[in-house]
mmCIF file of C-alpha atoms and ligand atoms in Angstrom:
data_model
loop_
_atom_site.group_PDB
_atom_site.id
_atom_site.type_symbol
_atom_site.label_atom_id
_atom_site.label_comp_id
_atom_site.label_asym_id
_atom_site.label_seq_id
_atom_site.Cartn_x
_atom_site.Cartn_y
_atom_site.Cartn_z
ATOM 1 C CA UNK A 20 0.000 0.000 0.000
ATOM 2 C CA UNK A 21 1.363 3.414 -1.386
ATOM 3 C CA UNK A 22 0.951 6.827 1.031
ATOM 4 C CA UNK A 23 1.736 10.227 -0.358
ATOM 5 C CA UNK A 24 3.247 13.083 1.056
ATOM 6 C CA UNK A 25 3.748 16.293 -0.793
ATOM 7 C CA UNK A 26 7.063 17.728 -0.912
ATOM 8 C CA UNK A 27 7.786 21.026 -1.605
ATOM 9 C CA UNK A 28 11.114 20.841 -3.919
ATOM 10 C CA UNK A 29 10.048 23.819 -5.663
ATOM 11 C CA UNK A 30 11.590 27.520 -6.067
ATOM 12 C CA UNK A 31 9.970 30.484 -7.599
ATOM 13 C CA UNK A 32 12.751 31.214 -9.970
ATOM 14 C CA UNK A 33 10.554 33.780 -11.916
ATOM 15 C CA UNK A 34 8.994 35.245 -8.603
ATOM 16 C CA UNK A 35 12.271 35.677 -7.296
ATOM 17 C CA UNK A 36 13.911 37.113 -10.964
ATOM 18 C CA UNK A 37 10.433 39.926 -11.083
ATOM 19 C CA UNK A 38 11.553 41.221 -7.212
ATOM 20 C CA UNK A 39 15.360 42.087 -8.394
ATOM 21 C CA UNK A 40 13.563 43.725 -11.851
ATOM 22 C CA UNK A 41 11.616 45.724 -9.724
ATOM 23 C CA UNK A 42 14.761 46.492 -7.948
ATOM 24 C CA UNK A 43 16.467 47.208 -10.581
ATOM 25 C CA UNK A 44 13.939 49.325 -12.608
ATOM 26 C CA UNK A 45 14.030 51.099 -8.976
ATOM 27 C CA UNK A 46 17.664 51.840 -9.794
ATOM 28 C CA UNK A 47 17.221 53.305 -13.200
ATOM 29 C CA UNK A 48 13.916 55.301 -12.019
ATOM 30 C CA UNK A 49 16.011 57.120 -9.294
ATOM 31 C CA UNK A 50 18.873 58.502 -12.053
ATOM 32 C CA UNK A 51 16.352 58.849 -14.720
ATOM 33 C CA UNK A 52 17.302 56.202 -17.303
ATOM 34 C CA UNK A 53 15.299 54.484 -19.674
ATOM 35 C CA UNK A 54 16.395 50.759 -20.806
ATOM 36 C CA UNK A 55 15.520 49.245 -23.662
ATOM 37 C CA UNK A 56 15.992 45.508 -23.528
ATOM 38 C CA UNK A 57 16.736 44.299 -27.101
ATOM 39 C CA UNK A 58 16.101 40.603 -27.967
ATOM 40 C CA UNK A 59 16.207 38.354 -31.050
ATOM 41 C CA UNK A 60 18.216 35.211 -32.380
ATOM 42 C CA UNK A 61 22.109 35.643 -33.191
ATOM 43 C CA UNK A 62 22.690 37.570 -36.042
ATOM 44 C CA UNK A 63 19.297 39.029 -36.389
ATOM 45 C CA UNK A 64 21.199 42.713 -36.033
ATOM 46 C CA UNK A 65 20.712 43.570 -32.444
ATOM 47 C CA UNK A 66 24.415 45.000 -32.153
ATOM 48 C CA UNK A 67 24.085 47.034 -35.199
ATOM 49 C CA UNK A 68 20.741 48.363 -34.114
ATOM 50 C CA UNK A 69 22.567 49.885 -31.078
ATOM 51 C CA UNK A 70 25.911 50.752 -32.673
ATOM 52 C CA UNK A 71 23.437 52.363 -35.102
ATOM 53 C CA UNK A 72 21.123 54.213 -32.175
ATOM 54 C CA UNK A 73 23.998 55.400 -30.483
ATOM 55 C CA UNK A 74 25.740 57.181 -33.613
ATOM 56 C CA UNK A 75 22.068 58.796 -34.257
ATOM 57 C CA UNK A 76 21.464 59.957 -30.869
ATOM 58 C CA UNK A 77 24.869 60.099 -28.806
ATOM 59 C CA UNK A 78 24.867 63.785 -28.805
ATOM 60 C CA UNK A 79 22.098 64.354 -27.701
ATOM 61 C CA UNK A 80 21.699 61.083 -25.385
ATOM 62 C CA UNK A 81 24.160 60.029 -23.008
ATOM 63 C CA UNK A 82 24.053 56.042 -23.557
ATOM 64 C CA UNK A 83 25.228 53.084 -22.018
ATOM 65 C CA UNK A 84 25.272 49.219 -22.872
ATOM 66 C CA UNK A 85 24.988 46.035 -21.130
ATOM 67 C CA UNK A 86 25.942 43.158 -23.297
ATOM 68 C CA UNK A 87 24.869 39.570 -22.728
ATOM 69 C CA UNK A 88 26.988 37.045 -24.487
ATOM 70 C CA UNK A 89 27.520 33.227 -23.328
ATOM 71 C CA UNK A 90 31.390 33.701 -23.485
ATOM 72 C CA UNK A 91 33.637 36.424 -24.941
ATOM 73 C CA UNK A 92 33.087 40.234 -24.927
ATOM 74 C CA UNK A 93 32.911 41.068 -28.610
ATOM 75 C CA UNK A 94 29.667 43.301 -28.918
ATOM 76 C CA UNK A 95 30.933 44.929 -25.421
ATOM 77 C CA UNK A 96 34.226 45.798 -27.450
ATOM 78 C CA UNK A 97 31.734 47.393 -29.880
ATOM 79 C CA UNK A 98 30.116 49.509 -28.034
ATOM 80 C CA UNK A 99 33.019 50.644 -26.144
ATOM 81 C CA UNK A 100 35.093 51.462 -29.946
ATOM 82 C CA UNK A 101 32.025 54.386 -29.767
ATOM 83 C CA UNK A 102 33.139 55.596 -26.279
ATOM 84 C CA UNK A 103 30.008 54.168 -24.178
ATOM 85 C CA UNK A 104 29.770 53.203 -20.970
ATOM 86 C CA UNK A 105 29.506 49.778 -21.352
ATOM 87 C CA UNK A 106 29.810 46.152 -19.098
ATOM 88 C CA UNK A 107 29.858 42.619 -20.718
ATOM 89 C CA UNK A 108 27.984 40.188 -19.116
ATOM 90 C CA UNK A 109 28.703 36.455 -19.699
ATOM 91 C CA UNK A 110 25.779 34.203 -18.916
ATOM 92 C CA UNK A 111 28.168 30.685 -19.616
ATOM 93 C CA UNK A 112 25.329 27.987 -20.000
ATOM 94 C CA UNK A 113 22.915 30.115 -19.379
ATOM 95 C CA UNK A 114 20.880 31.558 -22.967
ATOM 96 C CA UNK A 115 19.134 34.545 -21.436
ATOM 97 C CA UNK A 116 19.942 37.420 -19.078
ATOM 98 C CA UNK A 117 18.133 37.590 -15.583
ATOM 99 C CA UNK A 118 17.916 40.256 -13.298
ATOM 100 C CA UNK A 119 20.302 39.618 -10.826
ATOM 101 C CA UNK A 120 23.261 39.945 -13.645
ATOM 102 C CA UNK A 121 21.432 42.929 -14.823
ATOM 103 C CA UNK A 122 21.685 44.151 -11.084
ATOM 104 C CA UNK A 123 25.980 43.327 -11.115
ATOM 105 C CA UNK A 124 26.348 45.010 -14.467
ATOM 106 C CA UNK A 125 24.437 48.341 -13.511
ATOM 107 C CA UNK A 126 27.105 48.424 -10.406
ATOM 108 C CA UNK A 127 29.930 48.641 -13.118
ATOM 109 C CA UNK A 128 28.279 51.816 -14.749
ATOM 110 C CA UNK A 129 28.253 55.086 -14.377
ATOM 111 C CA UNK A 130 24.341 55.478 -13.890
ATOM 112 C CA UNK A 131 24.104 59.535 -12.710
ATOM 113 C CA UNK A 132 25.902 59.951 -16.016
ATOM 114 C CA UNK A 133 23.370 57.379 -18.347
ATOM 115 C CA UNK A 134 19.953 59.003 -19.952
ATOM 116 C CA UNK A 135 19.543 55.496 -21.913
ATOM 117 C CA UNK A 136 20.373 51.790 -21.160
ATOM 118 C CA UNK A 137 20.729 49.652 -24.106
ATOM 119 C CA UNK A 138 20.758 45.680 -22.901
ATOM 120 C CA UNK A 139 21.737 43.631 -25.741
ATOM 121 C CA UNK A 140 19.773 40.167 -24.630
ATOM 122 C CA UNK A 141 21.747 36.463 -25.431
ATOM 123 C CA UNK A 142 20.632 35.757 -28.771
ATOM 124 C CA UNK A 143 17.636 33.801 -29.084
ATOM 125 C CA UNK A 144 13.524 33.685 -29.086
ATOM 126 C CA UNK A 145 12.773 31.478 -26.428
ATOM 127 C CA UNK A 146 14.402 31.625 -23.037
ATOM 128 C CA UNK A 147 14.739 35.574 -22.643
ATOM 129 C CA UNK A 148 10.671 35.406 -23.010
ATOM 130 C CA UNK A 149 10.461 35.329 -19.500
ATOM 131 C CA UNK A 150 12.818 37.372 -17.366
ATOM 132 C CA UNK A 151 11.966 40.622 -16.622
ATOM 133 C CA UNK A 152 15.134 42.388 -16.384
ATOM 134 C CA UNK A 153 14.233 46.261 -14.971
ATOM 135 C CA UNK A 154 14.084 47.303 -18.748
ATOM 136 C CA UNK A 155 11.164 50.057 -19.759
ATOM 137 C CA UNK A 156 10.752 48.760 -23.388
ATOM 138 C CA UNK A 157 11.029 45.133 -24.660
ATOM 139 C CA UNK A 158 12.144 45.192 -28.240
ATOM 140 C CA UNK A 159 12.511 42.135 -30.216
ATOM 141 C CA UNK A 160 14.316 42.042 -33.293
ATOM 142 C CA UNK A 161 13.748 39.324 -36.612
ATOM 143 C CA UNK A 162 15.837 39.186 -39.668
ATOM 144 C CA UNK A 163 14.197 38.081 -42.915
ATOM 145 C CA UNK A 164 16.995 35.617 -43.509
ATOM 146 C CA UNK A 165 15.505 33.543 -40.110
ATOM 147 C CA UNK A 166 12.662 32.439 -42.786
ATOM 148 C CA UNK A 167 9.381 34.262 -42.772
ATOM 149 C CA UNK A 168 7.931 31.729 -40.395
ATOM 150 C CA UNK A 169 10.138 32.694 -37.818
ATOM 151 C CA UNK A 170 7.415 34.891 -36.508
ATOM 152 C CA UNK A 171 4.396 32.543 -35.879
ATOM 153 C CA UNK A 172 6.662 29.479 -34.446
ATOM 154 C CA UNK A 173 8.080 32.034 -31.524
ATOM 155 C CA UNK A 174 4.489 33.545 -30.545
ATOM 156 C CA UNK A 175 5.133 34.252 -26.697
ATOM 157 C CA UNK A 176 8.272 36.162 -26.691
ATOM 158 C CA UNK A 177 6.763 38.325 -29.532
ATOM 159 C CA UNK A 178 3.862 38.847 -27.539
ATOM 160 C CA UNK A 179 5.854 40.446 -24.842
ATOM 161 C CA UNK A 180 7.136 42.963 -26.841
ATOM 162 C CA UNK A 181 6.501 46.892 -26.875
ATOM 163 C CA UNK A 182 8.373 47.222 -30.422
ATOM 164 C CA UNK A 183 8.950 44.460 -33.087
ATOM 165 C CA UNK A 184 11.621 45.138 -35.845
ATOM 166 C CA UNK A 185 12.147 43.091 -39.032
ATOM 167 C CA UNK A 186 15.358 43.608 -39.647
ATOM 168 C CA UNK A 187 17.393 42.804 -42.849
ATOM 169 C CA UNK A 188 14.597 43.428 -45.899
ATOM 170 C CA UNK A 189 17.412 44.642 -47.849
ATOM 171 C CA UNK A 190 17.944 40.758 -48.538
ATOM 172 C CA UNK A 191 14.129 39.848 -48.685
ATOM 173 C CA UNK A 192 13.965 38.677 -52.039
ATOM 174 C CA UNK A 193 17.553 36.700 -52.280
ATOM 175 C CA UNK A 194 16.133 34.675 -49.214
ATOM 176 C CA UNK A 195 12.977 34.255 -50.374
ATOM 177 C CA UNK A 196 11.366 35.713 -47.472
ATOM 178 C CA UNK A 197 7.916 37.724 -47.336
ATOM 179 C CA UNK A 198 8.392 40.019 -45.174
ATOM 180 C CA UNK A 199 5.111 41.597 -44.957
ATOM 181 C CA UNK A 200 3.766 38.373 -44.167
ATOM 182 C CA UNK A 201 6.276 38.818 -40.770
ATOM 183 C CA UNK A 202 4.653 42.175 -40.106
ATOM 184 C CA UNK A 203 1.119 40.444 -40.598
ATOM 185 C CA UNK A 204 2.057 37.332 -38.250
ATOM 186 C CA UNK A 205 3.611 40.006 -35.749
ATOM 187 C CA UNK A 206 0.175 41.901 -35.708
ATOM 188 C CA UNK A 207 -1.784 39.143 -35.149
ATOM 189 C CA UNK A 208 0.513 38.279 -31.913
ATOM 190 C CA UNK A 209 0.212 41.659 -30.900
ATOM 191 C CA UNK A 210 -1.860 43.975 -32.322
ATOM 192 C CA UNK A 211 -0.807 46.867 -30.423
ATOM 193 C CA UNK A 212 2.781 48.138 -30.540
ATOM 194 C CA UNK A 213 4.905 49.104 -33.302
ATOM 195 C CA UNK A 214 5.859 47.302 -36.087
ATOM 196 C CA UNK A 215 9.005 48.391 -37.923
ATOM 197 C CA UNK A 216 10.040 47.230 -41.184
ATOM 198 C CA UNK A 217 14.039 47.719 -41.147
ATOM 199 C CA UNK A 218 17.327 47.416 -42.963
ATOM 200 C CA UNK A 219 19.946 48.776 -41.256
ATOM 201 C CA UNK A 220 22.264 48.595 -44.193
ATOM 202 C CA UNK A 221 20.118 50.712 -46.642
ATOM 203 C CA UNK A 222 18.547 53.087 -43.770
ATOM 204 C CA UNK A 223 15.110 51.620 -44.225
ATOM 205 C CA UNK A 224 12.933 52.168 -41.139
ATOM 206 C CA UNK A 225 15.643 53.469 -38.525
ATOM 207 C CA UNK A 226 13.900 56.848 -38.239
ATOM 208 C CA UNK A 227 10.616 55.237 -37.196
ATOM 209 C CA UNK A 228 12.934 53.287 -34.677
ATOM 210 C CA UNK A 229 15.000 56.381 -33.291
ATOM 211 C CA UNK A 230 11.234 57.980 -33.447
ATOM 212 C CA UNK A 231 10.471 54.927 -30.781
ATOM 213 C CA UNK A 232 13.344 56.075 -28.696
ATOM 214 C CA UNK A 233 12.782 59.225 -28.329
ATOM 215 C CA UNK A 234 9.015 58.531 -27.659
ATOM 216 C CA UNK A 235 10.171 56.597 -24.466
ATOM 217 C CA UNK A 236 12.297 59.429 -23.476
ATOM 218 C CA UNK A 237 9.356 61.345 -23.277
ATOM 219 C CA UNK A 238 11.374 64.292 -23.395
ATOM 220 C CA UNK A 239 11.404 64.648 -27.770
ATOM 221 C CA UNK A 240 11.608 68.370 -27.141
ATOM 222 C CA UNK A 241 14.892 68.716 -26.410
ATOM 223 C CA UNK A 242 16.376 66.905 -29.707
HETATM 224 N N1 GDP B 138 22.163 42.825 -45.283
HETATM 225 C C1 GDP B 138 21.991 43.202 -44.031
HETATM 226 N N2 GDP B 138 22.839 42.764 -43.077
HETATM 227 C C2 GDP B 138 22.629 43.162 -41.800
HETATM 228 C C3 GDP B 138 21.555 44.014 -41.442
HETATM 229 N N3 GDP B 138 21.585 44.206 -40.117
HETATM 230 C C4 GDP B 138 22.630 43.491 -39.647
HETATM 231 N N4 GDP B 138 23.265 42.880 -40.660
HETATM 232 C C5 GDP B 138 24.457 42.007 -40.578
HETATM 233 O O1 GDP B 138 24.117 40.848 -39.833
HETATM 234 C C6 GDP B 138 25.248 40.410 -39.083
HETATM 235 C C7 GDP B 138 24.855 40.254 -37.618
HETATM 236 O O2 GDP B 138 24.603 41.528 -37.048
HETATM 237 P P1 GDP B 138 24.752 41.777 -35.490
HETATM 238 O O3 GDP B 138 24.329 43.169 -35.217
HETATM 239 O O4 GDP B 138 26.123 41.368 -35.020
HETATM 240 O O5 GDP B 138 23.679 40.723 -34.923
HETATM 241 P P2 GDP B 138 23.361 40.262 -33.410
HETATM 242 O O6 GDP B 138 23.981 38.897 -33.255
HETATM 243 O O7 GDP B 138 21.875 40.193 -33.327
HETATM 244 O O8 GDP B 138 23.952 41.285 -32.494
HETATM 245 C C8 GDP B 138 26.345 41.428 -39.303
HETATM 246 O O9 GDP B 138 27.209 40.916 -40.292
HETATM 247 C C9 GDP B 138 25.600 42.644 -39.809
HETATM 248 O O10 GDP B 138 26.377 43.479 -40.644
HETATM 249 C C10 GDP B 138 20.699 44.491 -42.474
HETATM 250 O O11 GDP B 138 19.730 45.236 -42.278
HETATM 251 N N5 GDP B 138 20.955 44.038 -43.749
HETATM 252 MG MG1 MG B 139 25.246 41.007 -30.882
#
């Protein structure tokens, strides 16, 4: 004869990762900085997209960078090359950011001197869908070379966004990807936000994007 006993084994890893978010979005209330937390697979452009934001706005902005990387520092060095604040955060096994890595990295920067936080996410669509790291804005970024399906198989972390980009439609047509049908798929996931066609190597859609920015600033009137 079996008897049961329940056992709690359990730990509220996301519970626990939303209190040090709050925390941290504590942090970046009290100096006045807004983060953007920029997700999407490897290679889908989300180092270029800041490289890009911070030679549009880095007069008039004073930026900083967090990048997430499993090993190596090789966006960091990026960002620094444009003179940024920046800290590189390896996540080793790990394949997203949480908030308590979030919380070492803003130690390392110089936050009374930051108006904007860029956090460049570990590349991929699934397991960054869930942590909450502090940020203001969720952006997630596609490329049209992921296949124009890419959209409808990753429905949740697209439905946490407050921006989606689809990046690359420079080489739409050589990939044989649709990227309207993206936009359409991204709509129907969240019907919402902003939508951003993109290609930051013709220029394509980066004003709508730095229009984005700015709106989160809430302060457009001094650019
Ligand atoms: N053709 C094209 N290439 C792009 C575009 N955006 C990024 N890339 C290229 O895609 C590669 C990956 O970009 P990167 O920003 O490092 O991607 P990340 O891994 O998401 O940070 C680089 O070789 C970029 O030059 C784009 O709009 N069009
Ligand atoms: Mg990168």
């Amino acid at each position: 004869m079996h008897t049961f006993e329940e056992v709690a084994i359990g730990y509220d890893v996301l519970g626990a990762n939303r209190k040090l978010a709050q925390k941290n979005r504590k942090t970046l209330d009290k100096f006045g900085i807004v983060a953007f937390n920029i997700m999407g697979a490897i290679g889908s452009g989300k180092t270029f997209l800041i490289e890009t934001t911070i030679q549009r706005l880095g007069k008039s902005f004073r930026i900083g960078a967090i990048a997430g990387d499993v090993v190596a520092r090789l966006d960091a060095s990026r960002f620094e090359k444009l003179g940024i604040p920046t800290t590189g955060l390896n996540t080793g096994k790990e394949c997203h950011l949480d908030a308590h890595l979030v919380e070492n990295g803003l130690l390392k920067l110089p936050l009374e001197a930051l108006d904007i936080l860029f956090i460049e996410n570990v590349g991929n669509l699934i397991c960054p869908t869930d942590y909450e790291l502090g940020e203001h804005k969720r952006v997630v970024m596609v490329s049209v070379s992921e296949g124009d399906d890419i959209v409808e198989k990753h429905p949740l972390i697209f439905g946490t966004a407050d921006i989606i980009i689809v990046n690359k439609i420079d080489i739409a047509q050589a990939v044989n990807a649709d990227a309207d049908k993206m936009v359409r798929d991204a709509r129907t996931i969240n019907s919402r936000i902003d939508i951003l066609k993109m290609s930051l190597k013709t220029g394509e859609g980066i004003d709508e994007w730095i229009d984005f920015v700015k709106k989160s600033m809430n302060i457009t009137a001094r650019i």
